mmCIF file of C-alpha atoms and ligand atoms in Angstrom:
data_model
loop_
_atom_site.group_PDB
_atom_site.id
_atom_site.type_symbol
_atom_site.label_atom_id
_atom_site.label_comp_id
_atom_site.label_asym_id
_atom_site.label_seq_id
_atom_site.Cartn_x
_atom_site.Cartn_y
_atom_site.Cartn_z
ATOM 1 C CA MET A 240 4.314 31.617 2.110
ATOM 2 C CA TRP A 241 7.111 30.449 4.460
ATOM 3 C CA LYS A 242 10.472 32.170 4.298
ATOM 4 C CA ALA A 243 13.944 32.102 5.800
ATOM 5 C CA ARG A 244 14.664 29.042 3.709
ATOM 6 C CA ARG A 245 14.447 28.207 0.048
ATOM 7 C CA VAL A 246 10.898 27.895 -1.206
ATOM 8 C CA LYS A 247 10.590 25.330 -3.965
ATOM 9 C CA VAL A 248 7.754 25.063 -6.457
ATOM 10 C CA TYR A 249 7.271 22.253 -8.945
ATOM 11 C CA VAL A 250 5.295 22.773 -12.156
ATOM 12 C CA SER A 251 4.036 19.718 -14.071
ATOM 13 C CA VAL A 252 3.203 20.936 -17.552
ATOM 14 C CA ASP A 253 0.763 19.381 -19.987
ATOM 15 C CA MET A 254 -0.521 21.234 -23.037
ATOM 16 C CA GLU A 255 -4.073 20.322 -24.028
ATOM 17 C CA GLY A 256 -5.531 22.485 -21.251
ATOM 18 C CA VAL A 257 -3.878 25.717 -22.349
ATOM 19 C CA ALA A 258 -6.189 28.554 -23.482
ATOM 20 C CA GLY A 259 -6.271 28.771 -27.276
ATOM 21 C CA ILE A 260 -5.489 25.098 -27.880
ATOM 22 C CA SER A 261 -8.226 22.927 -29.344
ATOM 23 C CA ALA A 262 -6.532 20.549 -31.805
ATOM 24 C CA TRP A 263 -3.735 17.995 -31.841
ATOM 25 C CA GLU A 264 -2.057 19.972 -34.654
ATOM 26 C CA GLN A 265 -1.403 22.669 -32.066
ATOM 27 C CA CYS A 266 0.229 20.412 -29.537
ATOM 28 C CA LEU A 267 2.212 17.801 -31.445
ATOM 29 C CA ALA A 268 5.612 18.496 -33.001
ATOM 30 C CA GLY A 269 5.242 18.653 -36.767
ATOM 31 C CA GLY A 270 1.644 19.855 -36.530
ATOM 32 C CA ASP A 271 0.909 22.826 -38.759
ATOM 33 C CA ASP A 272 -0.054 24.971 -35.792
ATOM 34 C CA TYR A 273 2.487 23.668 -33.275
ATOM 35 C CA ALA A 274 4.419 26.951 -33.150
ATOM 36 C CA LEU A 275 1.276 28.739 -31.970
ATOM 37 C CA GLY A 276 0.595 26.029 -29.383
ATOM 38 C CA ARG A 277 4.125 26.322 -27.988
ATOM 39 C CA ALA A 278 3.848 30.090 -27.699
ATOM 40 C CA LEU A 279 0.519 29.803 -25.865
ATOM 41 C CA LEU A 280 2.006 27.180 -23.540
ATOM 42 C CA LEU A 281 5.066 29.288 -22.745
ATOM 43 C CA GLY A 282 2.848 32.243 -21.875
ATOM 44 C CA GLU A 283 0.901 30.214 -19.305
ATOM 45 C CA VAL A 284 3.993 28.551 -17.824
ATOM 46 C CA ASN A 285 5.593 31.945 -17.324
ATOM 47 C CA ALA A 286 2.396 33.274 -15.763
ATOM 48 C CA ALA A 287 2.495 30.421 -13.227
ATOM 49 C CA ILE A 288 6.165 31.152 -12.558
ATOM 50 C CA GLU A 289 5.372 34.818 -12.014
ATOM 51 C CA GLY A 290 2.674 33.903 -9.492
ATOM 52 C CA ALA A 291 5.080 31.577 -7.691
ATOM 53 C CA LEU A 292 7.763 34.266 -7.496
ATOM 54 C CA GLU A 293 5.217 36.702 -6.151
ATOM 55 C CA ALA A 294 4.369 34.237 -3.366
ATOM 56 C CA GLY A 295 8.009 33.902 -2.419
ATOM 57 C CA ALA A 296 9.325 31.006 -4.498
ATOM 58 C CA ASP A 297 13.031 31.105 -5.119
ATOM 59 C CA GLU A 298 13.486 27.743 -6.784
ATOM 60 C CA ILE A 299 11.216 26.476 -9.564
ATOM 61 C CA LEU A 300 11.343 23.285 -11.582
ATOM 62 C CA VAL A 301 9.285 22.986 -14.768
ATOM 63 C CA ASN A 302 8.669 19.365 -15.756
ATOM 64 C CA ASP A 303 7.585 19.243 -19.402
ATOM 65 C CA ALA A 304 5.203 16.287 -19.388
ATOM 66 C CA HIS A 305 3.526 16.517 -22.781
ATOM 67 C CA SER A 306 4.187 14.285 -25.792
ATOM 68 C CA ALA A 307 7.913 14.417 -26.635
ATOM 69 C CA MET A 308 8.355 16.507 -23.455
ATOM 70 C CA ARG A 309 10.455 19.246 -24.997
ATOM 71 C CA ASN A 310 7.843 21.809 -25.910
ATOM 72 C CA LEU A 311 9.386 24.825 -24.200
ATOM 73 C CA PRO A 312 12.359 27.077 -25.020
ATOM 74 C CA PRO A 313 14.461 26.803 -21.815
ATOM 75 C CA GLY A 314 16.008 30.256 -22.158
ATOM 76 C CA GLU A 315 12.612 31.913 -22.223
ATOM 77 C CA LEU A 316 11.385 30.430 -18.957
ATOM 78 C CA GLY A 317 10.925 33.084 -16.278
ATOM 79 C CA GLY A 318 12.332 33.029 -12.765
ATOM 80 C CA HIS A 319 15.491 31.250 -13.909
ATOM 81 C CA ALA A 320 13.414 28.089 -13.613
ATOM 82 C CA SER A 321 15.107 24.752 -14.188
ATOM 83 C CA TYR A 322 13.648 22.693 -16.995
ATOM 84 C CA LEU A 323 13.170 18.913 -17.012
ATOM 85 C CA SER A 324 12.617 17.758 -20.577
ATOM 86 C CA GLY A 325 12.690 14.710 -22.818
ATOM 87 C CA ARG A 326 11.724 11.094 -22.465
ATOM 88 C CA PHE A 327 12.009 8.631 -20.896
ATOM 89 C CA LYS A 328 11.088 9.694 -17.364
ATOM 90 C CA PRO A 329 10.305 6.914 -14.884
ATOM 91 C CA LEU A 330 7.833 9.078 -12.961
ATOM 92 C CA TYR A 331 6.569 10.677 -16.163
ATOM 93 C CA MET A 332 4.380 13.702 -15.389
ATOM 94 C CA MET A 333 5.734 13.777 -11.815
ATOM 95 C CA GLU A 334 9.418 13.205 -12.545
ATOM 96 C CA GLY A 335 11.730 15.440 -10.571
ATOM 97 C CA LEU A 336 9.355 16.002 -7.663
ATOM 98 C CA ASP A 337 10.772 15.181 -4.248
ATOM 99 C CA ALA A 338 9.880 15.823 -0.633
ATOM 100 C CA SER A 339 11.858 19.069 -0.557
ATOM 101 C CA TYR A 340 9.211 20.861 -2.662
ATOM 102 C CA ASP A 341 6.642 23.070 -0.943
ATOM 103 C CA ALA A 342 3.960 22.838 -3.617
ATOM 104 C CA ALA A 343 3.122 21.431 -7.035
ATOM 105 C CA VAL A 344 1.213 23.152 -9.844
ATOM 106 C CA PHE A 345 -0.554 21.183 -12.597
ATOM 107 C CA LEU A 346 -0.595 23.456 -15.640
ATOM 108 C CA GLY A 347 -2.420 22.967 -18.944
ATOM 109 C CA TYR A 348 -4.069 19.741 -17.785
ATOM 110 C CA HIS A 349 -6.965 18.150 -19.711
ATOM 111 C CA ALA A 350 -9.972 16.101 -18.667
ATOM 112 C CA ALA A 351 -10.258 12.328 -18.306
ATOM 113 C CA MET A 352 -11.051 10.155 -21.320
ATOM 114 C CA ALA A 353 -14.584 9.538 -20.052
ATOM 115 C CA THR A 354 -15.501 13.234 -20.004
ATOM 116 C CA PRO A 355 -16.303 15.573 -22.932
ATOM 117 C CA GLY A 356 -13.396 17.911 -22.179
ATOM 118 C CA ILE A 357 -11.272 19.273 -24.980
ATOM 119 C CA LEU A 358 -8.766 16.655 -26.211
ATOM 120 C CA SER A 359 -9.717 14.500 -23.224
ATOM 121 C CA HIS A 360 -7.786 11.299 -22.576
ATOM 122 C CA THR A 361 -6.215 9.382 -19.744
ATOM 123 C CA TYR A 362 -2.577 8.789 -20.652
ATOM 124 C CA ASN A 363 -3.270 6.679 -23.737
ATOM 125 C CA PRO A 364 -6.433 7.495 -25.700
ATOM 126 C CA ARG A 365 -5.951 4.441 -27.881
ATOM 127 C CA ALA A 366 -5.973 2.026 -24.953
ATOM 128 C CA ILE A 367 -7.625 3.468 -21.850
ATOM 129 C CA ALA A 368 -11.362 4.161 -21.804
ATOM 130 C CA HIS A 369 -12.000 4.988 -18.168
ATOM 131 C CA VAL A 370 -10.206 5.069 -14.830
ATOM 132 C CA THR A 371 -11.592 5.359 -11.326
ATOM 133 C CA LEU A 372 -9.612 5.988 -8.151
ATOM 134 C CA ASN A 373 -11.383 4.693 -5.050
ATOM 135 C CA GLY A 374 -14.582 4.509 -7.090
ATOM 136 C CA THR A 375 -14.562 8.086 -8.418
ATOM 137 C CA VAL A 376 -13.672 8.986 -12.003
ATOM 138 C CA THR A 377 -10.155 10.311 -12.211
ATOM 139 C CA GLY A 378 -8.012 11.892 -14.885
ATOM 140 C CA GLU A 379 -4.276 12.297 -14.953
ATOM 141 C CA ALA A 380 -4.322 14.800 -12.072
ATOM 142 C CA GLY A 381 -5.803 12.328 -9.592
ATOM 143 C CA ILE A 382 -3.390 9.614 -10.647
ATOM 144 C CA ASN A 383 -0.417 11.999 -10.446
ATOM 145 C CA ALA A 384 -1.598 13.046 -6.989
ATOM 146 C CA LEU A 385 -0.574 9.579 -5.770
ATOM 147 C CA VAL A 386 3.070 10.621 -6.213
ATOM 148 C CA ALA A 387 2.546 13.959 -4.481
ATOM 149 C CA GLN A 388 0.862 12.157 -1.587
ATOM 150 C CA HIS A 389 3.778 9.738 -1.237
ATOM 151 C CA LEU A 390 6.190 12.676 -1.090
ATOM 152 C CA GLY A 391 3.949 14.808 1.143
ATOM 153 C CA VAL A 392 3.772 17.688 -1.340
ATOM 154 C CA PRO A 393 0.510 19.676 -1.706
ATOM 155 C CA VAL A 394 -0.959 20.072 -5.186
ATOM 156 C CA ALA A 395 -1.823 23.754 -4.990
ATOM 157 C CA VAL A 396 -3.221 24.645 -8.412
ATOM 158 C CA ILE A 397 -4.622 23.056 -11.545
ATOM 159 C CA THR A 398 -5.344 24.909 -14.791
ATOM 160 C CA GLY A 399 -7.391 23.803 -17.797
ATOM 161 C CA ASP A 400 -11.048 23.569 -18.808
ATOM 162 C CA GLN A 401 -14.190 23.276 -16.666
ATOM 163 C CA TYR A 402 -13.637 19.570 -15.974
ATOM 164 C CA VAL A 403 -10.080 19.354 -14.651
ATOM 165 C CA GLY A 404 -10.769 21.062 -11.323
ATOM 166 C CA ARG A 405 -13.649 18.867 -10.338
ATOM 167 C CA GLU A 406 -11.664 15.769 -11.309
ATOM 168 C CA ALA A 407 -8.705 16.793 -9.146
ATOM 169 C CA ALA A 408 -10.623 18.195 -6.165
ATOM 170 C CA PRO A 409 -11.603 14.875 -4.530
ATOM 171 C CA TYR A 410 -7.924 13.973 -4.210
ATOM 172 C CA CYS A 411 -6.211 17.331 -3.695
ATOM 173 C CA PRO A 412 -7.763 19.178 -0.733
ATOM 174 C CA GLY A 413 -8.010 22.945 -1.175
ATOM 175 C CA ILE A 414 -6.686 22.907 -4.738
ATOM 176 C CA GLU A 415 -7.058 26.245 -6.555
ATOM 177 C CA VAL A 416 -8.749 25.783 -9.913
ATOM 178 C CA VAL A 417 -7.980 28.219 -12.714
ATOM 179 C CA GLN A 418 -10.350 27.658 -15.609
ATOM 180 C CA VAL A 419 -8.944 29.192 -18.775
ATOM 181 C CA LYS A 420 -11.410 27.745 -21.268
ATOM 182 C CA THR A 421 -14.760 26.036 -21.584
ATOM 183 C CA SER A 422 -14.900 22.828 -23.555
ATOM 184 C CA VAL A 423 -17.812 22.537 -25.950
ATOM 185 C CA SER A 424 -16.819 19.061 -27.098
ATOM 186 C CA ARG A 425 -13.619 17.014 -27.309
ATOM 187 C CA TYR A 426 -12.662 19.108 -30.325
ATOM 188 C CA ALA A 427 -14.000 22.585 -29.577
ATOM 189 C CA ALA A 428 -13.622 25.054 -26.739
ATOM 190 C CA GLU A 429 -14.244 28.680 -25.933
ATOM 191 C CA HIS A 430 -11.008 30.207 -24.695
ATOM 192 C CA LEU A 431 -10.217 33.193 -22.559
ATOM 193 C CA HIS A 432 -7.954 35.633 -24.337
ATOM 194 C CA PRO A 433 -4.414 34.426 -23.621
ATOM 195 C CA GLU A 434 -3.582 37.571 -21.665
ATOM 196 C CA VAL A 435 -6.651 37.114 -19.468
ATOM 197 C CA ALA A 436 -5.832 33.427 -18.963
ATOM 198 C CA ARG A 437 -2.272 34.286 -17.945
ATOM 199 C CA GLU A 438 -3.410 36.942 -15.505
ATOM 200 C CA ARG A 439 -5.800 34.468 -13.839
ATOM 201 C CA ILE A 440 -3.069 31.847 -13.630
ATOM 202 C CA ARG A 441 -0.594 34.315 -12.114
ATOM 203 C CA ALA A 442 -3.134 35.451 -9.529
ATOM 204 C CA GLY A 443 -4.350 31.909 -8.808
ATOM 205 C CA VAL A 444 -0.863 30.540 -8.236
ATOM 206 C CA ALA A 445 0.135 33.494 -6.052
ATOM 207 C CA ALA A 446 -3.005 33.131 -3.920
ATOM 208 C CA ALA A 447 -2.802 29.340 -3.591
ATOM 209 C CA LEU A 448 0.846 29.324 -2.569
ATOM 210 C CA ARG A 449 0.135 31.790 0.214
ATOM 211 C CA ARG A 450 -2.385 29.388 1.741
ATOM 212 C CA GLU A 451 -1.616 26.560 4.116
ATOM 213 C CA LEU A 452 -2.304 23.391 2.139
ATOM 214 C CA GLY A 453 -1.978 19.720 2.947
ATOM 215 C CA PRO A 454 -0.770 17.034 0.543
ATOM 216 C CA PRO A 455 -3.268 14.846 -1.340
ATOM 217 C CA ALA A 456 -5.356 12.726 0.993
ATOM 218 C CA ILE A 457 -6.270 9.651 -1.027
ATOM 219 C CA ARG A 458 -7.669 6.925 1.193
ATOM 220 C CA LEU A 459 -5.294 3.965 1.489
ATOM 221 C CA PRO A 460 -5.191 1.243 0.426
ATOM 222 C CA ALA A 461 -6.238 2.896 -2.826
ATOM 223 C CA THR A 462 -7.815 1.158 -5.789
ATOM 224 C CA LEU A 463 -7.437 2.082 -9.426
ATOM 225 C CA GLU A 464 -9.942 0.450 -11.726
ATOM 226 C CA VAL A 465 -8.960 0.692 -15.372
ATOM 227 C CA GLU A 466 -11.298 -0.002 -18.273
ATOM 228 C CA LEU A 467 -9.338 -0.729 -21.428
ATOM 229 C CA LEU A 468 -10.565 -0.524 -24.980
ATOM 230 C CA SER A 469 -10.072 -4.208 -25.779
ATOM 231 C CA THR A 470 -9.876 -7.544 -24.018
ATOM 232 C CA ASP A 471 -6.320 -7.999 -25.328
ATOM 233 C CA LEU A 472 -5.161 -4.893 -23.510
ATOM 234 C CA ALA A 473 -6.860 -6.100 -20.322
ATOM 235 C CA GLU A 474 -5.243 -9.525 -20.651
ATOM 236 C CA GLN A 475 -1.847 -7.931 -21.151
ATOM 237 C CA ALA A 476 -2.331 -5.767 -18.064
ATOM 238 C CA THR A 477 -2.708 -8.882 -15.923
ATOM 239 C CA TRP A 478 0.861 -9.883 -16.769
ATOM 240 C CA LEU A 479 1.803 -7.322 -14.143
ATOM 241 C CA ARG A 480 1.970 -8.396 -10.525
ATOM 242 C CA ASP A 481 -0.999 -7.181 -8.463
ATOM 243 C CA VAL A 482 -3.190 -6.428 -11.485
ATOM 244 C CA GLU A 483 -6.450 -8.323 -11.224
ATOM 245 C CA ARG A 484 -8.969 -8.841 -14.043
ATOM 246 C CA VAL A 485 -12.481 -7.888 -12.970
ATOM 247 C CA SER A 486 -14.274 -8.240 -16.296
ATOM 248 C CA GLY A 487 -13.540 -8.582 -19.992
ATOM 249 C CA ARG A 488 -11.959 -5.173 -20.438
ATOM 250 C CA THR A 489 -11.499 -3.993 -16.849
ATOM 251 C CA VAL A 490 -8.649 -4.537 -14.412
ATOM 252 C CA ARG A 491 -8.115 -3.464 -10.815
ATOM 253 C CA ILE A 492 -5.006 -2.541 -8.841
ATOM 254 C CA THR A 493 -5.129 -2.065 -5.069
ATOM 255 C CA ASP A 494 -2.129 -0.945 -3.050
ATOM 256 C CA ASP A 495 -1.455 0.668 0.308
ATOM 257 C CA ASP A 496 1.639 2.361 -1.119
ATOM 258 C CA PRO A 497 0.596 5.261 -3.385
ATOM 259 C CA LEU A 498 3.920 5.407 -5.225
ATOM 260 C CA ARG A 499 3.868 1.684 -5.975
ATOM 261 C CA LEU A 500 0.259 1.984 -7.183
ATOM 262 C CA TYR A 501 1.298 4.815 -9.513
ATOM 263 C CA ARG A 502 4.248 2.800 -10.804
ATOM 264 C CA THR A 503 2.100 -0.256 -11.502
ATOM 265 C CA PHE A 504 -0.394 1.911 -13.369
ATOM 266 C CA MET A 505 2.345 3.606 -15.389
ATOM 267 C CA THR A 506 3.815 0.221 -16.312
ATOM 268 C CA LEU A 507 0.360 -0.804 -17.502
ATOM 269 C CA VAL A 508 0.266 2.358 -19.627
ATOM 270 C CA PHE A 509 3.696 1.646 -21.106
ATOM 271 C CA LEU A 510 2.607 -1.924 -21.897
ATOM 272 C CA THR A 511 -0.450 -0.680 -23.774
ATOM 273 C CA ARG A 512 1.810 1.237 -26.114
ATOM 274 C CA SER A 513 3.179 -2.044 -27.449
ATOM 275 C CA LEU A 514 -0.208 -3.489 -28.373
ATOM 276 C CA VAL A 515 -2.146 -0.636 -29.844
ATOM 277 C CA GLU A 516 -3.637 -1.464 -33.197
ATOM 278 C CA THR A 517 -3.069 0.891 -36.063
ATOM 279 C CA SER A 518 -5.629 0.963 -38.777
HETATM 280 ZN ZN1 ZN Y 71 -0.599 16.120 -23.075
#
């Protein structure tokens, strides 16, 4: 990959897609197996960093985008990577990315709510049932790709189960998919041994970053159609400008500006957090 200038790689880190993780107790602070989950996550993040270094990266930013967004021990990150942690981040899973980056990596991603992937959800499992982007089912990767497209940054790699790659591929041309586990259901998966998973991630990142890749190519204007779990949530979504109700529980947002579309969607997600019923 390119040289004679700084080569910058951005890593957006989720957790549910990491090999060895199959339960919320492994990926939420306070869970009885959270320490194991964090160790597994760190191993994969460092494998991605190693692959990036191998391909010539000399500046790496790790954006911790899962739950409380401080799941990693900063001093143990390889490559002297910078670490973006904590909430609240306006661009959430894509915070910190800018046009100066050469590539983005989506690590530990999980499948969309509508698919049977391990721990599948789309931002808020208690509010969002299904999302399509330009008519095709999308998970968080496709939605996050809107930001990468706006900034002109290729999404080079995604890691997770057997569903995440095919969800991201329609939006991220040439994306390298590293499958580290096979989901059996939303609560069971068969995992590669962590060392094997890490080796595949290292090799996948190194190979992808050596290729010439374009940024996401989502047709504009783009349309997100969001099916919510209740009519109340759909009603609330329409309080936002440019959100149109298409049926009882479904709303639609169309925009020719991918960043503005992402922001409207994220605001909708934040709004849903105020109206989720607890029972
Ligand atoms: Zn997550």
